[in-house]
Amino acid sequence: MPSTTTFLDELFDKGLLIDTGVDGLYGRSGLFEEIGDRFQALVTRYGAEDEPEVVRFPPAMSRQVFEKSGYMKSFPQLAGTVHCFCGSPADHVSLLQTIEAKGDWTEGQKASEIVLTPAACYPLYPTAAKRGQLPADGLLFDLMSYCFRHEPSKDPARQQMFRMREFVRMGTPDQVTEFRAKWLERGQALIGELGLPLKLDVANDPFFGRTGKMLAVNQRDQRLKFELLIAIESEENPTACLSFNYHQDHFGKTFELESSDGEVAHTACVGFGHERVILALLKHHGTDVKTWPQSVRKALWG
Ligand code: ATP
Ligand code: ZN
Ligand code: MG
């Protein structure tokens, strides 16, 4: 294969990903989905003993909740909003004329009450807060959602619409930090079972602008975010496939979540990049699943 062929080209050639004409927006083959389903079943097995409550949200969320979350303060560059046509029949005529003339027909679109979900856990916090004070042993949720982030890229591991599996813990600082420590171990064991070389590192989120730089430094200093990295697109810059985030009382304060002791609840989440783990498997074990190491096949297919 010539060296100019990228991993993305190979995935397109083998039909594992399907080009839509937009970087980071891909269709997936049955095999790609099958690997993903098996991976999700493995994640479920690793988390089963904690008996998380399963909740699924659609890949969009309330704009009002999104505004409250502060996402636009930190990551305005990544957000995606849903806009709709709300005009009159006359507006419709001019809309069609604008499309015909290849003009910008989107100018008249109005923001709807919906935005695209940027991380699987965002719609959860107000839902949990509505239940009232947390029980003494806190809460634990199992989530999965398509997420949107406007970060078009030729790197197949950086998509604009991708799936994120998450476990989210809410409770006292001790409950929450214990949860994260446990998943740091479990995450490594799980990826180890998949025969993938991993590295663990402290990380920061891409907070926007000058104040964002300070937030990022603070996040690193306090070791609030860890990432489990696997080389996919490059050896020098391995890709975050799992993230372990301790939000302290950020979401507790924002959404008025209260622990059973009357304090503001702390939260943490562990996120699994669904497509990223599939891509890591394909990269390291090859695109022919039948030739994957026996131990990896056993972990996934039993
Ligand atoms: P990165 O540093 O690579 O941008 P991130 O720190 O933004 O990743 P998180 O915000 O912690 O990632 O999201 C949780 C998980 O979702 C990540 O560990 C990763 O596996 C996955 N993920 C994040 N962004 C993308 C993306 N653009 N495409 C595919 N998966 C993603
Ligand atoms: Zn989360
Ligand atoms: Mg990112």
Coordinates of C-alpha atoms and ligand atoms in Angstrom, one line a residue:
M1 CA 0.0 0.0 0.0
P2 CA 1.5 3.4 -0.9
S3 CA 2.5 5.5 2.2
T4 CA 0.1 8.3 1.1
T5 CA -2.9 6.1 1.9
T6 CA -4.2 7.2 5.2
F7 CA -6.0 5.1 7.8
L8 CA -9.2 6.9 6.9
D9 CA -8.7 6.0 3.2
E10 CA -8.2 2.4 4.2
L11 CA -11.4 2.4 6.3
F12 CA -13.3 3.9 3.3
D13 CA -11.8 1.3 0.9
K14 CA -12.8 -1.6 3.1
G15 CA -16.3 -0.1 3.5
L16 CA -15.9 0.1 7.3
L17 CA -16.6 3.8 7.2
I18 CA -18.7 5.5 4.5
D19 CA -17.8 8.9 3.2
T20 CA -20.6 11.5 3.4
G21 CA -18.7 14.3 1.8
V22 CA -18.2 15.9 5.2
D23 CA -15.0 15.4 7.3
G24 CA -16.0 13.7 10.6
L25 CA -19.4 12.6 9.5
Y26 CA -19.4 8.9 8.5
G27 CA -21.7 6.0 7.8
R28 CA -20.6 2.7 9.3
S29 CA -20.7 -0.9 8.1
G30 CA -22.4 -3.8 9.8
L31 CA -19.0 -5.1 10.9
F32 CA -18.0 -1.7 12.4
E33 CA -21.3 -1.8 14.4
E34 CA -20.9 -5.4 15.4
I35 CA -17.5 -4.7 16.9
G36 CA -19.0 -1.7 18.7
D37 CA -21.9 -3.8 20.1
R38 CA -19.5 -6.4 21.4
F39 CA -17.3 -3.7 23.0
Q40 CA -20.4 -2.1 24.7
A41 CA -21.4 -5.5 26.1
L42 CA -17.9 -5.8 27.6
V43 CA -18.2 -2.3 29.1
T44 CA -21.5 -3.4 30.6
R45 CA -19.9 -6.5 32.1
Y46 CA -17.2 -4.4 33.7
G47 CA -19.7 -2.0 35.3
A48 CA -22.4 -4.5 36.2
E49 CA -21.5 -5.1 39.8
D50 CA -22.2 -1.4 40.6
E51 CA -25.8 -1.8 39.2
P52 CA -25.9 1.5 37.4
E53 CA -29.3 2.9 36.4
V54 CA -29.6 2.8 32.6
V55 CA -30.9 6.0 31.0
R56 CA -30.8 6.9 27.3
F57 CA -31.4 10.4 25.9
P58 CA -31.7 11.4 22.3
P59 CA -28.7 13.1 20.7
A60 CA -30.1 16.5 21.4
M61 CA -31.0 18.4 24.5
S62 CA -33.0 21.4 25.8
R63 CA -31.4 24.7 24.8
Q64 CA -32.4 26.1 28.2
V65 CA -30.5 23.4 30.1
F66 CA -27.6 23.8 27.7
E67 CA -27.4 27.6 28.4
K68 CA -27.5 26.9 32.2
S69 CA -24.7 24.3 31.9
G70 CA -22.2 27.1 30.9
Y71 CA -21.1 25.1 27.8
M72 CA -21.0 28.3 25.7
K73 CA -18.6 29.9 28.2
S74 CA -16.1 27.1 27.9
F75 CA -16.5 25.5 24.4
P76 CA -18.4 27.9 22.1
Q77 CA -16.2 26.6 19.2
L78 CA -17.6 23.0 19.5
A79 CA -21.3 23.6 20.0
G80 CA -24.0 22.8 17.5
T81 CA -27.5 24.4 17.6
V82 CA -30.6 23.3 15.8
H83 CA -32.2 26.0 13.6
C84 CA -35.5 25.8 11.8
F85 CA -37.6 27.6 9.2
C86 CA -40.5 29.4 10.9
G87 CA -41.5 31.8 8.2
S88 CA -44.6 32.6 6.1
P89 CA -45.4 31.2 2.7
A90 CA -43.9 34.3 1.2
D91 CA -40.7 33.6 3.2
H92 CA -40.7 30.1 1.8
V93 CA -40.8 31.4 -1.7
S94 CA -37.8 33.6 -1.1
L95 CA -36.0 30.7 0.7
L96 CA -36.4 28.5 -2.4
Q97 CA -35.2 31.3 -4.6
T98 CA -32.1 31.8 -2.5
I99 CA -31.4 28.0 -2.6
E100 CA -31.9 28.1 -6.4
A101 CA -29.4 31.1 -6.7
K102 CA -27.0 29.2 -4.4
G103 CA -27.3 32.0 -1.8
D104 CA -27.2 31.6 1.9
W105 CA -30.7 30.2 2.6
T106 CA -29.9 29.6 6.3
E107 CA -29.9 33.3 7.2
G108 CA -33.6 33.3 8.0
Q109 CA -33.4 30.1 10.1
K110 CA -34.5 30.6 13.7
A111 CA -32.9 28.9 16.7
S112 CA -35.2 26.1 18.0
E113 CA -35.6 25.0 21.6
I114 CA -33.0 22.2 20.9
V115 CA -29.3 22.0 20.7
L116 CA -27.1 19.0 19.9
T117 CA -25.7 17.0 22.9
P118 CA -22.0 17.8 23.4
A119 CA -21.4 15.1 25.9
A120 CA -23.6 12.2 27.0
C121 CA -23.9 13.4 30.6
Y122 CA -25.2 17.0 30.0
P123 CA -29.0 16.2 29.8
L124 CA -28.7 14.0 33.0
Y125 CA -27.9 16.6 35.7
P126 CA -31.2 18.5 35.7
T127 CA -33.1 15.2 35.5
A128 CA -31.3 13.9 38.6
A129 CA -31.8 17.2 40.4
K130 CA -35.6 17.0 39.9
R131 CA -35.7 13.8 42.0
G132 CA -34.7 15.9 45.0
Q133 CA -31.9 15.2 47.5
L134 CA -29.6 12.3 46.6
P135 CA -30.0 9.1 48.6
A136 CA -27.2 8.3 51.2
D137 CA -25.2 6.2 48.8
G138 CA -25.6 8.7 45.9
L139 CA -26.6 7.8 42.4
L140 CA -24.9 6.0 39.5
F141 CA -26.1 6.2 35.9
D142 CA -25.2 4.3 32.7
L143 CA -25.6 6.6 29.6
M144 CA -24.9 6.4 25.9
S145 CA -25.6 9.0 23.3
Y146 CA -24.5 10.4 20.0
C147 CA -22.7 13.6 20.7
F148 CA -21.9 16.5 18.4
R149 CA -18.7 18.6 18.4
H150 CA -17.8 20.9 15.6
E151 CA -14.2 19.8 15.1
P152 CA -14.0 18.6 11.4
S153 CA -10.9 16.5 10.8
K154 CA -9.4 14.0 8.5
D155 CA -8.4 11.9 11.5
P156 CA -11.1 9.2 11.7
A157 CA -10.8 9.3 15.5
R158 CA -12.0 12.9 15.6
Q159 CA -15.6 12.9 14.3
Q160 CA -18.3 15.5 14.5
M161 CA -21.0 13.0 15.4
F162 CA -19.8 10.2 17.6
R163 CA -21.1 8.0 20.4
M164 CA -20.1 8.3 24.0
R165 CA -20.8 5.7 26.7
E166 CA -20.7 7.1 30.1
F167 CA -21.0 6.2 33.8
V168 CA -21.9 9.1 35.9
R169 CA -21.6 9.2 39.7
M170 CA -23.2 11.8 42.0
G171 CA -22.7 12.0 45.7
T172 CA -20.2 13.1 48.3
P173 CA -16.6 13.9 47.3
D174 CA -15.5 10.5 48.8
Q175 CA -18.1 8.5 46.9
V176 CA -17.3 10.3 43.6
T177 CA -13.5 10.1 43.9
E178 CA -13.7 6.4 44.8
F179 CA -15.8 5.8 41.7
R180 CA -13.3 7.5 39.5
A181 CA -10.3 5.7 41.0
K182 CA -12.1 2.3 40.5
W183 CA -12.8 3.1 36.8
L184 CA -9.2 4.2 36.3
E185 CA -8.2 0.6 37.2
R186 CA -11.1 -1.0 35.4
G187 CA -10.6 1.0 32.2
Q188 CA -7.0 -0.1 32.0
A189 CA -7.9 -3.8 32.6
L190 CA -10.7 -3.6 30.0
I191 CA -8.4 -2.1 27.3
G192 CA -5.7 -4.6 28.3
E193 CA -8.1 -7.4 27.6
L194 CA -8.6 -6.0 24.1
G195 CA -4.8 -6.3 23.5
L196 CA -4.4 -2.5 23.0
P197 CA -1.2 -0.7 24.1
L198 CA -2.3 2.2 26.4
K199 CA -1.0 5.2 28.2
L200 CA -2.6 7.0 31.1
D201 CA -2.1 10.8 31.4
V202 CA -3.5 13.9 33.1
A203 CA -5.4 16.0 30.6
N204 CA -7.4 19.2 30.1
D205 CA -10.4 20.2 28.1
P206 CA -10.0 22.7 25.2
F207 CA -11.4 25.7 27.1
F208 CA -11.9 28.7 24.8
G209 CA -9.9 31.9 24.8
R210 CA -7.6 33.5 27.4
T211 CA -9.5 32.7 30.5
G212 CA -9.8 29.3 29.1
K213 CA -6.0 28.8 29.3
M214 CA -6.2 29.4 33.0
L215 CA -9.1 27.0 33.4
A216 CA -7.1 24.3 31.5
V217 CA -4.0 24.9 33.7
N218 CA -6.1 24.6 36.9
Q219 CA -7.8 21.4 35.6
R220 CA -4.4 19.8 35.1
D221 CA -2.9 21.1 38.4
Q222 CA -5.8 19.6 40.3
R223 CA -5.7 16.4 38.2
L224 CA -9.4 16.6 37.5
K225 CA -9.2 14.9 34.1
F226 CA -7.3 11.7 33.2
E227 CA -7.3 10.2 29.7
L228 CA -6.5 6.6 28.6
L229 CA -4.6 7.1 25.4
I230 CA -4.1 4.7 22.5
A231 CA -2.1 5.3 19.3
I232 CA -4.6 5.4 16.4
E233 CA -3.7 8.2 13.9
S234 CA -0.2 8.8 15.2
E235 CA 2.3 7.2 17.6
E236 CA 3.5 10.6 18.9
N237 CA 0.0 11.9 19.7
P238 CA -2.1 9.0 20.9
T239 CA -5.9 9.4 21.1
A240 CA -8.0 9.7 24.2
C241 CA -10.2 6.7 24.1
L242 CA -11.5 6.9 27.7
S243 CA -11.8 10.0 29.9
F244 CA -12.1 10.1 33.7
N245 CA -13.5 13.5 34.8
Y246 CA -14.0 14.8 38.3
H247 CA -16.2 17.9 38.1
Q248 CA -16.1 18.6 41.8
D249 CA -19.2 20.7 42.7
H250 CA -19.5 22.3 39.2
F251 CA -22.6 20.5 38.0
G252 CA -23.9 20.2 41.6
K253 CA -23.9 23.9 42.0
T254 CA -25.1 24.6 38.4
F255 CA -28.1 22.3 38.6
E256 CA -28.7 22.4 42.4
L257 CA -27.9 18.8 43.1
E258 CA -27.8 18.1 46.9
S259 CA -26.1 15.2 48.7
S260 CA -27.9 13.5 51.6
D261 CA -25.8 15.5 54.0
G262 CA -27.3 18.7 52.6
E263 CA -24.0 19.7 50.9
V264 CA -23.7 20.5 47.2
A265 CA -23.3 17.1 45.4
H266 CA -20.0 16.3 43.6
T267 CA -20.0 14.5 40.3
A268 CA -17.7 12.5 38.2
C269 CA -18.0 10.7 34.9
V270 CA -16.1 8.1 32.9
G271 CA -16.6 8.4 29.2
F272 CA -15.8 5.7 26.5
G273 CA -15.3 6.9 23.0
H274 CA -17.3 4.3 21.1
E275 CA -15.9 4.9 17.6
R276 CA -12.4 5.5 19.0
V277 CA -12.1 2.1 20.6
I278 CA -13.4 0.3 17.5
L279 CA -10.9 2.3 15.4
A280 CA -8.1 1.3 17.9
L281 CA -9.0 -2.3 17.5
L282 CA -9.0 -2.1 13.7
K283 CA -5.7 -0.2 13.7
H284 CA -3.9 -2.6 16.0
H285 CA -5.4 -5.9 15.1
G286 CA -6.2 -5.3 11.4
T287 CA -9.4 -4.9 9.5
D288 CA -9.9 -8.7 9.2
V289 CA -11.6 -9.6 12.4
K290 CA -11.1 -13.4 11.8
T291 CA -7.3 -12.9 12.3
W292 CA -7.5 -11.0 15.6
P293 CA -5.7 -12.5 18.5
Q294 CA -7.8 -15.3 20.1
S295 CA -7.8 -13.6 23.5
V296 CA -9.3 -10.4 22.0
R297 CA -11.9 -12.4 20.1
K298 CA -12.8 -14.2 23.3
A299 CA -13.1 -10.9 25.2
L300 CA -15.6 -9.6 22.6
W301 CA -17.4 -12.7 21.3
G302 CA -17.0 -15.0 24.3
Ligands
ATP1 P1 -9.8 15.0 22.7 O1 -8.8 15.5 23.7 O2 -9.3 13.9 21.8 O3 -10.5 16.1 22.0 P2 -11.8 15.1 24.7 O4 -10.9 15.4 25.9 O5 -12.4 16.2 24.1 O6 -10.9 14.3 23.6 P3 -14.0 14.1 26.3 O7 -14.6 15.5 26.2 O8 -13.4 13.7 27.6 O9 -12.9 14.0 25.1 O10 -15.0 13.1 25.7 C1 -15.2 11.8 26.2 C2 -14.7 10.7 25.2 O11 -15.4 10.9 24.0 C3 -13.2 10.8 24.9 O12 -12.5 10.1 25.8 C4 -13.2 10.3 23.5 O13 -13.0 8.9 23.6 C5 -14.5 10.6 22.9 N1 -14.4 11.7 22.0 C6 -14.3 13.0 22.3 N2 -14.3 13.8 21.2 C7 -14.4 12.9 20.1 C8 -14.5 13.1 18.7 N3 -14.4 14.3 18.1 N4 -14.7 12.0 18.0 C9 -14.8 10.8 18.5 N5 -14.7 10.5 19.8 C10 -14.5 11.6 20.6
ZN2 ZN -19.6 13.3 31.3
MG3 MG -11.9 17.4 22.5

